[in-house]
Amino acid sequence: MCGIVGYVGPRPAAELLVTGLRRLEYRGYDSAGIATLDGDRVLHRHRTVGEVDNLARKLAAERAPGTTGIAHTRWATHGAPTQRNAHPHFDASGTIAVVHNGIIENYRSIRAFLTEQGIEPASETDTEALAQLIGYLYHDGGNGESGNLLASVRRALHDVRGTFGLVVISRDHPDQLIAARRGSPVLVGVGDGEHVVASDGAAVIEHTRQVVYLDDNELALLTRDGLRASTIDDIPLSKSVSTLEVRLQEIELDGHRHHMSKEIHEQPAALRNTLRGRIDQNEGTVVLGGLADRERELARYQRVILTGCGTAWHAGLIGEYLFEELARVPAEVEYASELRYRNPVIQRNTLGIVLSQSGETADSVAALRELQLKGATTLGIVNVVGSSIARETDSGVYLHVGPEIGVASTKAFTGQVAVLALLAINMGRRRHLSPERTAGLLRQLDEIPAKIERILAMADAIRDLTERYVERENWLYLGRGVNYPVALEGALKLKEISYIHAEGLPAAEMKHGPIALIDRGMPVVVVAPRDHTYDKVVANIEEVKGRAGSIIAIATEGDRHLAELADAIIYVPKTHPLLSPLVTTIPLQLMAYYAALARGHNVDRPRNLAKSVTVE
Ligand code: F6R
């Protein structure tokens, strides 16, 4: 979702800001804008609808001088994606410019107050109300804020409800940026005589690796050489400097056509990273550094609640099977957006697991807080180091799959499932799993990356197969047991990037209504590896065939029977049934990718989607 970049230093700001915006394009946006400040204290603002390229073209023709500036990619929430709604927003006098991520919930009452003062809105956005409020306080505040930019920002942030990551500049203070955060990430890159502030490390990494993360309700006053951090209430803070671990190569295409394809193909290496150092084959144990002294507590939890959104929620569903089967502990999964408002009953000895690639999804952060409030011990399974969920959970396990830039989540999903398997095996071993069974499971987990390599080697065949069905507008995905969530994930991948309507179902549920949809040639993808549900799935396949649907089967290598029944078949290597989602998911990711390509869509920038949903 929206992206922020800000710069103060000796270099011309515009070019650097636009490059920063390009690094944030993957997050999803529909308009872009920039404001720079030059020596004669003029704010130069340029805004365009659509791609950052449009903004870059505009800047090539018009002036954006200055060595201080802010820039933004907007994903519309309040008001259509138009030029006048794009950020930066100014106050009425044109003195102050603001870029903002998040939502100002009480913008209507702020706007009403401002209208009473004779200040009319110039856009439909909530952000403009904040910019206008800061400007009003700066010029007319009367409570000590007048003429004091920092005090005006503090006071305005006090008065707003909602979430923000923001940066403010003023033509009266040409060498300053003010950055603040509540619920939407902001980090400050500390360079040599310069500061680069951004909502995501990707925009900072080529300038510096040294960063300071702002926490909620914190603010930083930045000049070329100075970083003064405080709470919004003006309590001085001393912030520590962290090092960004991400390498530039990891966020670039590196010869691939799309980030999604790069990330699908990275999965063997990514999962080796996830597992590295966490499996002790000699001892037959799991070592999870992020749990530290809490690891022994795994033996005493009486209930596990897993939560997340979208693909992360699908991983949670797989986790439910893993925890119940391997650790014999009751587990349940809930959408974070439901859990946060449902007043859930949390008993003592409950482990709340929050799954999130970004660690910033608004509903997942809120669900985490709800679990903590009700007394659960919380554990984050997160990819982005230093993200909100990573910092707020009681303990955590990082995915270590590297930055995921493609909007459709792929390697984070398999990383989440691998971490859940590690956790469930660890918990199981502390309860009833024998050393032999544990060692067997861990060996099979360790072999997964090589098995994924074998599936990826069939990518061309999977492309050809997909192209046979790509004209069809409705697909079904069926699976049972631990592969039912895989069916859901396959359907989600297809719809989000190819815009084909797809529905995932537990295979037996098909009979209770959806079977009415099946007509001649409708693609029905059935995830049917050899496990205890296999015969039942085969029966479901027969039912589809009876209605002339086309079966695309995901089957275990060597399954001749399914080859005869299915219209098309993709084989995956045999593994432990509970670990099978780690292999059965891969062909479904590839099918979605090739379907989107065949339909001519921008795979990395699907319409209406944002990489990280940081607003409700
Ligand atoms: C789908 C997808 C989304 C995310 C969801 C949660 O491909 O990417 O469904 O899984 O928005 O995001 P995170 O994992 O960042 O909390």
Tab-separated table of N, CA, C and O in Angstrom, residues 329-433:
chain	number	residue	atom	x	y	z
A	329	VAL	N	-2.479	-31.023	20.049
A	329	VAL	CA	-2.962	-29.882	20.814
A	329	VAL	C	-4.109	-29.254	20.008
A	329	VAL	O	-4.007	-29.146	18.778
A	330	PRO	N	-5.220	-28.906	20.671
A	330	PRO	CA	-6.326	-28.305	19.921
A	330	PRO	C	-5.866	-27.008	19.247
A	330	PRO	O	-5.237	-26.165	19.887
A	331	ALA	N	-6.178	-26.886	17.963
A	331	ALA	CA	-5.753	-25.690	17.226
A	331	ALA	C	-6.936	-25.150	16.448
A	331	ALA	O	-7.793	-25.918	15.987
A	332	GLU	N	-7.005	-23.847	16.325
A	332	GLU	CA	-8.044	-23.253	15.492
A	332	GLU	C	-7.470	-22.046	14.758
A	332	GLU	O	-6.478	-21.459	15.203
A	333	VAL	N	-8.111	-21.716	13.662
A	333	VAL	CA	-7.588	-20.649	12.801
A	333	VAL	C	-8.672	-19.610	12.624
A	333	VAL	O	-9.838	-19.960	12.460
A	334	GLU	N	-8.277	-18.362	12.639
A	334	GLU	CA	-9.295	-17.326	12.462
A	334	GLU	C	-8.725	-16.195	11.627
A	334	GLU	O	-7.561	-15.811	11.778
A	335	TYR	N	-9.563	-15.649	10.745
A	335	TYR	CA	-9.149	-14.446	10.017
A	335	TYR	C	-8.829	-13.359	11.044
A	335	TYR	O	-9.619	-13.126	11.974
A	336	ALA	N	-7.731	-12.676	10.849
A	336	ALA	CA	-7.355	-11.609	11.789
A	336	ALA	C	-8.436	-10.538	11.850
A	336	ALA	O	-8.729	-9.991	12.921
A	337	SER	N	-9.063	-10.271	10.708
A	337	SER	CA	-10.078	-9.206	10.658
A	337	SER	C	-11.306	-9.583	11.483
A	337	SER	O	-12.040	-8.707	11.943
A	338	GLU	N	-11.567	-10.883	11.657
A	338	GLU	CA	-12.700	-11.327	12.471
A	338	GLU	C	-12.293	-11.403	13.934
A	338	GLU	O	-13.002	-10.963	14.820
A	339	LEU	N	-11.121	-11.957	14.167
A	339	LEU	CA	-10.664	-12.153	15.547
A	339	LEU	C	-10.621	-10.825	16.313
A	339	LEU	O	-11.039	-10.740	17.461
A	340	ARG	N	-10.175	-9.778	15.636
A	340	ARG	CA	-9.953	-8.518	16.342
A	340	ARG	C	-11.239	-7.903	16.868
A	340	ARG	O	-11.224	-7.119	17.805
A	341	TYR	N	-12.379	-8.230	16.232
A	341	TYR	CA	-13.638	-7.617	16.661
A	341	TYR	C	-14.583	-8.607	17.343
A	341	TYR	O	-15.723	-8.285	17.608
A	342	ARG	N	-14.101	-9.835	17.614
A	342	ARG	CA	-15.032	-10.877	18.029
A	342	ARG	C	-15.040	-11.124	19.535
A	342	ARG	O	-15.776	-11.964	20.004
A	343	ASN	N	-14.232	-10.424	20.272
A	343	ASN	CA	-14.144	-10.672	21.706
A	343	ASN	C	-13.854	-12.144	21.984
A	343	ASN	O	-14.632	-12.836	22.658
A	344	PRO	N	-12.772	-12.684	21.446
A	344	PRO	CA	-12.521	-14.121	21.561
A	344	PRO	C	-12.274	-14.550	23.011
A	344	PRO	O	-11.780	-13.778	23.820
A	345	VAL	N	-12.663	-15.803	23.300
A	345	VAL	CA	-12.399	-16.362	24.631
A	345	VAL	C	-11.001	-16.958	24.603
A	345	VAL	O	-10.704	-17.854	23.813
A	346	ILE	N	-10.117	-16.446	25.427
A	346	ILE	CA	-8.739	-16.959	25.463
A	346	ILE	C	-8.504	-17.581	26.834
A	346	ILE	O	-8.569	-16.885	27.848
A	347	GLN	N	-8.256	-18.900	26.834
A	347	GLN	CA	-7.992	-19.544	28.125
A	347	GLN	C	-6.523	-19.382	28.495
A	347	GLN	O	-5.709	-18.996	27.657
A	348	ARG	N	-6.214	-19.733	29.737
A	348	ARG	CA	-4.799	-19.753	30.126
A	348	ARG	C	-4.075	-20.770	29.267
A	348	ARG	O	-4.673	-21.695	28.738
A	349	ASN	N	-2.808	-20.619	29.146
A	349	ASN	CA	-1.997	-21.561	28.365
A	349	ASN	C	-2.397	-21.642	26.896
A	349	ASN	O	-2.405	-22.712	26.296
A	350	THR	N	-2.779	-20.494	26.334
A	350	THR	CA	-3.071	-20.432	24.893
A	350	THR	C	-1.888	-19.777	24.193
A	350	THR	O	-1.377	-18.746	24.639
A	351	LEU	N	-1.485	-20.405	23.090
A	351	LEU	CA	-0.440	-19.805	22.259
A	351	LEU	C	-1.115	-19.176	21.043
A	351	LEU	O	-1.802	-19.872	20.288
A	352	GLY	N	-0.947	-17.880	20.877
A	352	GLY	CA	-1.525	-17.180	19.720
A	352	GLY	C	-0.443	-16.965	18.676
A	352	GLY	O	0.554	-16.300	18.946
A	353	ILE	N	-0.638	-17.555	17.493
A	353	ILE	CA	0.378	-17.444	16.440
A	353	ILE	C	-0.133	-16.494	15.364
A	353	ILE	O	-1.219	-16.705	14.795
A	354	VAL	N	0.626	-15.432	15.096
A	354	VAL	CA	0.226	-14.468	14.064
A	354	VAL	C	1.154	-14.644	12.870
A	354	VAL	O	2.376	-14.536	13.002
A	355	LEU	N	0.547	-14.936	11.712
A	355	LEU	CA	1.329	-15.170	10.496
A	355	LEU	C	1.222	-13.949	9.598
A	355	LEU	O	0.115	-13.478	9.308
A	356	SER	N	2.365	-13.448	9.141
A	356	SER	CA	2.324	-12.294	8.235
A	356	SER	C	3.655	-12.149	7.523
A	356	SER	O	4.696	-12.087	8.176
A	357	GLN	N	3.611	-12.089	6.209
A	357	GLN	CA	4.830	-11.842	5.446
A	357	GLN	C	5.399	-10.474	5.825
A	357	GLN	O	6.540	-10.366	6.244
A	358	SER	N	4.562	-9.447	5.667
A	358	SER	CA	5.037	-8.068	5.856
A	358	SER	C	5.241	-7.719	7.320
A	358	SER	O	6.058	-6.859	7.642
A	359	GLY	N	4.440	-8.323	8.171
A	359	GLY	CA	4.467	-7.931	9.588
A	359	GLY	C	3.784	-6.601	9.825
A	359	GLY	O	3.864	-6.038	10.912
A	360	GLU	N	3.086	-6.081	8.806
A	360	GLU	CA	2.462	-4.760	8.935
A	360	GLU	C	0.978	-4.775	8.609
A	360	GLU	O	0.347	-3.720	8.630
A	361	THR	N	0.405	-5.921	8.266
A	361	THR	CA	-1.016	-5.960	7.883
A	361	THR	C	-1.861	-5.466	9.061
A	361	THR	O	-1.773	-6.002	10.173
A	362	ALA	N	-2.680	-4.434	8.793
A	362	ALA	CA	-3.366	-3.743	9.892
A	362	ALA	C	-4.203	-4.707	10.725
A	362	ALA	O	-4.165	-4.666	11.963
A	363	ASP	N	-4.975	-5.573	10.071
A	363	ASP	CA	-5.842	-6.481	10.828
A	363	ASP	C	-5.020	-7.480	11.653
A	363	ASP	O	-5.413	-7.855	12.752
A	364	SER	N	-3.884	-7.901	11.109
A	364	SER	CA	-3.067	-8.891	11.834
A	364	SER	C	-2.403	-8.239	13.049
A	364	SER	O	-2.296	-8.866	14.112
A	365	VAL	N	-1.968	-6.989	12.890
A	365	VAL	CA	-1.383	-6.269	14.036
A	365	VAL	C	-2.448	-6.126	15.124
A	365	VAL	O	-2.194	-6.376	16.311
A	366	ALA	N	-3.680	-5.776	14.707
A	366	ALA	CA	-4.757	-5.579	15.697
A	366	ALA	C	-5.107	-6.912	16.373
A	366	ALA	O	-5.361	-6.950	17.579
A	367	ALA	N	-5.108	-8.012	15.598
A	367	ALA	CA	-5.428	-9.323	16.183
A	367	ALA	C	-4.360	-9.714	17.203
A	367	ALA	O	-4.662	-10.259	18.266
A	368	LEU	N	-3.105	-9.414	16.880
A	368	LEU	CA	-2.012	-9.695	17.814
A	368	LEU	C	-2.264	-8.963	19.139
A	368	LEU	O	-2.154	-9.545	20.230
A	369	ARG	N	-2.630	-7.701	19.030
A	369	ARG	CA	-2.843	-6.914	20.263
A	369	ARG	C	-4.018	-7.469	21.062
A	369	ARG	O	-3.994	-7.490	22.288
A	370	GLU	N	-5.059	-7.910	20.347
A	370	GLU	CA	-6.228	-8.482	21.020
A	370	GLU	C	-5.831	-9.766	21.767
A	370	GLU	O	-6.219	-9.977	22.908
A	371	LEU	N	-5.026	-10.594	21.110
A	371	LEU	CA	-4.575	-11.835	21.759
A	371	LEU	C	-3.756	-11.515	23.004
A	371	LEU	O	-3.898	-12.166	24.046
A	372	GLN	N	-2.910	-10.500	22.887
A	372	GLN	CA	-2.063	-10.142	24.041
A	372	GLN	C	-2.915	-9.594	25.186
A	372	GLN	O	-2.712	-9.943	26.346
A	373	LEU	N	-3.869	-8.749	24.798
A	373	LEU	CA	-4.742	-8.148	25.811
A	373	LEU	C	-5.471	-9.216	26.616
A	373	LEU	O	-5.672	-9.099	27.820
A	374	LYS	N	-5.844	-10.305	25.918
A	374	LYS	CA	-6.625	-11.352	26.587
A	374	LYS	C	-5.719	-12.384	27.255
A	374	LYS	O	-6.188	-13.434	27.689
A	375	GLY	N	-4.432	-12.146	27.245
A	375	GLY	CA	-3.545	-13.000	28.043
A	375	GLY	C	-2.881	-14.141	27.311
A	375	GLY	O	-2.214	-14.967	27.943
A	376	ALA	N	-3.054	-14.240	25.996
A	376	ALA	CA	-2.355	-15.317	25.270
A	376	ALA	C	-0.867	-14.985	25.183
A	376	ALA	O	-0.480	-13.820	25.149
A	377	THR	N	-0.046	-16.020	25.142
A	377	THR	CA	1.362	-15.815	24.786
A	377	THR	C	1.390	-15.751	23.265
A	377	THR	O	0.762	-16.585	22.598
A	378	THR	N	2.074	-14.771	22.709
A	378	THR	CA	2.005	-14.619	21.256
A	378	THR	C	3.339	-14.920	20.590
A	378	THR	O	4.405	-14.688	21.155
A	379	LEU	N	3.216	-15.444	19.386
A	379	LEU	CA	4.386	-15.814	18.604
A	379	LEU	C	4.155	-15.330	17.176
A	379	LEU	O	3.103	-15.604	16.593
A	380	GLY	N	5.084	-14.594	16.640
A	380	GLY	CA	4.944	-14.082	15.267
A	380	GLY	C	5.724	-14.948	14.292
A	380	GLY	O	6.863	-15.320	14.563
A	381	ILE	N	5.086	-15.279	13.177
A	381	ILE	CA	5.812	-15.945	12.084
A	381	ILE	C	5.804	-14.936	10.946
A	381	ILE	O	4.796	-14.739	10.264
A	382	VAL	N	6.919	-14.249	10.795
A	382	VAL	CA	6.974	-13.019	10.006
A	382	VAL	C	8.202	-13.066	9.103
A	382	VAL	O	9.204	-13.688	9.451
A	383	ASN	N	8.100	-12.393	7.955
A	383	ASN	CA	9.271	-12.349	7.071
A	383	ASN	C	10.093	-11.071	7.255
A	383	ASN	O	11.313	-11.115	7.297
A	384	VAL	N	9.398	-9.923	7.351
A	384	VAL	CA	10.138	-8.661	7.357
A	384	VAL	C	10.709	-8.378	8.757
A	384	VAL	O	9.961	-8.187	9.724
A	385	VAL	N	12.011	-8.371	8.802
A	385	VAL	CA	12.725	-8.162	10.064
A	385	VAL	C	12.435	-6.741	10.571
A	385	VAL	O	12.450	-5.788	9.799
A	386	GLY	N	12.145	-6.635	11.838
A	386	GLY	CA	11.936	-5.315	12.442
A	386	GLY	C	10.538	-4.754	12.196
A	386	GLY	O	10.254	-3.623	12.573
A	387	SER	N	9.647	-5.540	11.567
A	387	SER	CA	8.293	-5.041	11.289
A	387	SER	C	7.486	-4.982	12.590
A	387	SER	O	7.913	-5.484	13.628
A	388	SER	N	6.300	-4.388	12.503
A	388	SER	CA	5.510	-4.156	13.721
A	388	SER	C	5.215	-5.466	14.455
A	388	SER	O	5.391	-5.553	15.672
A	389	ILE	N	4.750	-6.481	13.717
A	389	ILE	CA	4.393	-7.739	14.400
A	389	ILE	C	5.645	-8.377	14.989
A	389	ILE	O	5.636	-8.865	16.116
A	390	ALA	N	6.752	-8.322	14.227
A	390	ALA	CA	7.998	-8.917	14.732
A	390	ALA	C	8.396	-8.256	16.046
A	390	ALA	O	8.897	-8.915	16.960
A	391	ARG	N	8.145	-6.966	16.151
A	391	ARG	CA	8.600	-6.283	17.360
A	391	ARG	C	7.620	-6.407	18.519
A	391	ARG	O	8.010	-6.339	19.676
A	392	GLU	N	6.345	-6.615	18.193
A	392	GLU	CA	5.358	-6.603	19.288
A	392	GLU	C	5.054	-7.981	19.876
A	392	GLU	O	4.465	-8.072	20.944
A	393	THR	N	5.404	-9.054	19.170
A	393	THR	CA	5.060	-10.381	19.710
A	393	THR	C	6.002	-10.743	20.857
A	393	THR	O	7.116	-10.231	20.960
A	394	ASP	N	5.532	-11.695	21.695
A	394	ASP	CA	6.360	-12.122	22.825
A	394	ASP	C	7.592	-12.858	22.329
A	394	ASP	O	8.657	-12.789	22.921
A	395	SER	N	7.419	-13.613	21.254
A	395	SER	CA	8.574	-14.281	20.648
A	395	SER	C	8.245	-14.494	19.175
A	395	SER	O	7.113	-14.255	18.753
A	396	GLY	N	9.226	-14.939	18.429
A	396	GLY	CA	8.945	-15.038	17.001
A	396	GLY	C	9.923	-15.928	16.265
A	396	GLY	O	10.995	-16.258	16.768
A	397	VAL	N	9.494	-16.314	15.071
A	397	VAL	CA	10.368	-17.079	14.196
A	397	VAL	C	10.311	-16.401	12.829
A	397	VAL	O	9.234	-16.289	12.231
A	398	TYR	N	11.452	-15.921	12.377
A	398	TYR	CA	11.481	-15.282	11.058
A	398	TYR	C	11.463	-16.338	9.959
A	398	TYR	O	12.000	-17.444	10.128
A	399	LEU	N	10.886	-15.947	8.800
A	399	LEU	CA	10.850	-16.880	7.668
A	399	LEU	C	12.215	-16.990	6.988
A	399	LEU	O	12.560	-18.033	6.444
A	400	HIS	N	12.939	-15.873	6.921
A	400	HIS	CA	14.236	-15.816	6.241
A	400	HIS	C	14.155	-16.240	4.777
A	400	HIS	O	15.084	-16.855	4.250
A	401	VAL	N	13.029	-15.918	4.099
A	401	VAL	CA	12.940	-16.284	2.678
A	401	VAL	C	13.414	-15.144	1.780
A	401	VAL	O	13.340	-15.246	0.560
A	402	GLY	N	13.872	-14.049	2.362
A	402	GLY	CA	14.306	-12.903	1.563
A	402	GLY	C	13.115	-12.035	1.218
A	402	GLY	O	11.963	-12.456	1.379
A	403	PRO	N	13.376	-10.800	0.725
A	403	PRO	CA	12.259	-9.884	0.462
A	403	PRO	C	11.291	-10.467	-0.563
A	403	PRO	O	11.725	-11.016	-1.568
A	404	GLU	N	10.009	-10.350	-0.279
A	404	GLU	CA	9.001	-10.778	-1.252
A	404	GLU	C	8.426	-9.514	-1.880
A	404	GLU	O	7.740	-8.731	-1.220
A	405	ILE	N	8.721	-9.324	-3.161
A	405	ILE	CA	8.317	-8.099	-3.861
A	405	ILE	C	7.056	-8.352	-4.683
A	405	ILE	O	6.204	-7.480	-4.802
A	406	GLY	N	6.934	-9.536	-5.292
A	406	GLY	CA	5.734	-9.868	-6.074
A	406	GLY	C	4.503	-9.698	-5.200
A	406	GLY	O	4.506	-10.120	-4.041
A	407	VAL	N	3.466	-9.080	-5.753
A	407	VAL	CA	2.277	-8.840	-4.934
A	407	VAL	C	1.636	-10.167	-4.510
A	407	VAL	O	1.167	-10.311	-3.385
A	408	ALA	N	1.638	-11.147	-5.405
A	408	ALA	CA	1.090	-12.458	-5.036
A	408	ALA	C	2.127	-13.202	-4.199
A	408	ALA	O	3.242	-13.445	-4.632
A	409	SER	N	1.722	-13.566	-3.010
A	409	SER	CA	2.659	-14.201	-2.084
A	409	SER	C	2.952	-15.642	-2.512
A	409	SER	O	2.042	-16.419	-2.787
A	410	THR	N	4.215	-16.004	-2.602
A	410	THR	CA	4.581	-17.368	-3.005
A	410	THR	C	5.577	-17.967	-2.012
A	410	THR	O	5.245	-18.848	-1.236
A	411	LYS	N	6.807	-17.432	-2.019
A	411	LYS	CA	7.822	-18.037	-1.154
A	411	LYS	C	7.525	-17.778	0.332
A	411	LYS	O	7.938	-18.565	1.181
A	412	ALA	N	6.796	-16.700	0.627
A	412	ALA	CA	6.444	-16.480	2.039
A	412	ALA	C	5.483	-17.574	2.500
A	412	ALA	O	5.551	-18.031	3.644
A	413	PHE	N	4.585	-18.005	1.594
A	413	PHE	CA	3.620	-19.065	1.962
A	413	PHE	C	4.357	-20.359	2.303
A	413	PHE	O	4.129	-20.945	3.369
A	414	THR	N	5.240	-20.790	1.413
A	414	THR	CA	5.933	-22.053	1.708
A	414	THR	C	6.839	-21.883	2.931
A	414	THR	O	6.988	-22.808	3.734
A	415	GLY	N	7.410	-20.688	3.094
A	415	GLY	CA	8.223	-20.416	4.288
A	415	GLY	C	7.374	-20.526	5.554
A	415	GLY	O	7.798	-21.111	6.561
A	416	GLN	N	6.153	-19.989	5.498
A	416	GLN	CA	5.270	-20.058	6.675
A	416	GLN	C	4.925	-21.516	7.009
A	416	GLN	O	4.944	-21.924	8.174
A	417	VAL	N	4.632	-22.289	5.951
A	417	VAL	CA	4.269	-23.695	6.197
A	417	VAL	C	5.478	-24.446	6.786
A	417	VAL	O	5.329	-25.246	7.718
A	418	ALA	N	6.677	-24.151	6.271
A	418	ALA	CA	7.875	-24.835	6.793
A	418	ALA	C	8.100	-24.477	8.264
A	418	ALA	O	8.416	-25.352	9.080
A	419	VAL	N	7.911	-23.197	8.616
A	419	VAL	CA	8.101	-22.804	10.024
A	419	VAL	C	7.032	-23.454	10.904
A	419	VAL	O	7.322	-23.935	12.012
A	420	LEU	N	5.798	-23.508	10.406
A	420	LEU	CA	4.739	-24.161	11.190
A	420	LEU	C	5.073	-25.638	11.411
A	420	LEU	O	4.832	-26.186	12.484
A	421	ALA	N	5.637	-26.273	10.370
A	421	ALA	CA	6.015	-27.686	10.517
A	421	ALA	C	7.096	-27.818	11.593
A	421	ALA	O	7.017	-28.694	12.464
A	422	LEU	N	8.087	-26.930	11.556
A	422	LEU	CA	9.145	-26.974	12.577
A	422	LEU	C	8.557	-26.822	13.979
A	422	LEU	O	8.913	-27.554	14.911
A	423	LEU	N	7.651	-25.859	14.096
A	423	LEU	CA	7.062	-25.608	15.421
A	423	LEU	C	6.232	-26.788	15.903
A	423	LEU	O	6.330	-27.201	17.063
A	424	ALA	N	5.413	-27.337	14.995
A	424	ALA	CA	4.533	-28.440	15.388
A	424	ALA	C	5.361	-29.677	15.732
A	424	ALA	O	5.039	-30.412	16.674
A	425	ILE	N	6.438	-29.904	14.982
A	425	ILE	CA	7.297	-31.061	15.289
A	425	ILE	C	7.969	-30.846	16.652
A	425	ILE	O	8.029	-31.743	17.492
A	426	ASN	N	8.446	-29.627	16.864
A	426	ASN	CA	9.088	-29.287	18.134
A	426	ASN	C	8.116	-29.510	19.300
A	426	ASN	O	8.436	-30.159	20.316
A	427	MET	N	6.897	-29.002	19.123
A	427	MET	CA	5.892	-29.148	20.180
A	427	MET	C	5.530	-30.631	20.363
A	427	MET	O	5.377	-31.114	21.487
A	428	GLY	N	5.414	-31.336	19.231
A	428	GLY	CA	5.065	-32.761	19.276
A	428	GLY	C	6.113	-33.568	20.015
A	428	GLY	O	5.801	-34.429	20.845
A	429	ARG	N	7.365	-33.267	19.740
A	429	ARG	CA	8.471	-34.008	20.384
A	429	ARG	C	8.430	-33.842	21.899
A	429	ARG	O	8.800	-34.719	22.655
A	430	ARG	N	7.980	-32.665	22.351
A	430	ARG	CA	7.929	-32.397	23.794
A	430	ARG	C	6.696	-33.035	24.425
A	430	ARG	O	6.460	-32.909	25.612
A	431	ARG	N	5.851	-33.666	23.612
A	431	ARG	CA	4.631	-34.296	24.146
A	431	ARG	C	4.673	-35.796	23.898
A	431	ARG	O	4.945	-36.559	24.795
A	432	HIS	N	4.489	-36.201	22.643
A	432	HIS	CA	4.346	-37.648	22.459
A	432	HIS	C	5.086	-38.194	21.251
A	432	HIS	O	5.111	-39.405	21.048
A	433	LEU	N	5.671	-37.333	20.402
A	433	LEU	CA	6.351	-37.863	19.209
A	433	LEU	C	7.620	-38.596	19.626
A	433	LEU	O	8.420	-38.054	20.402
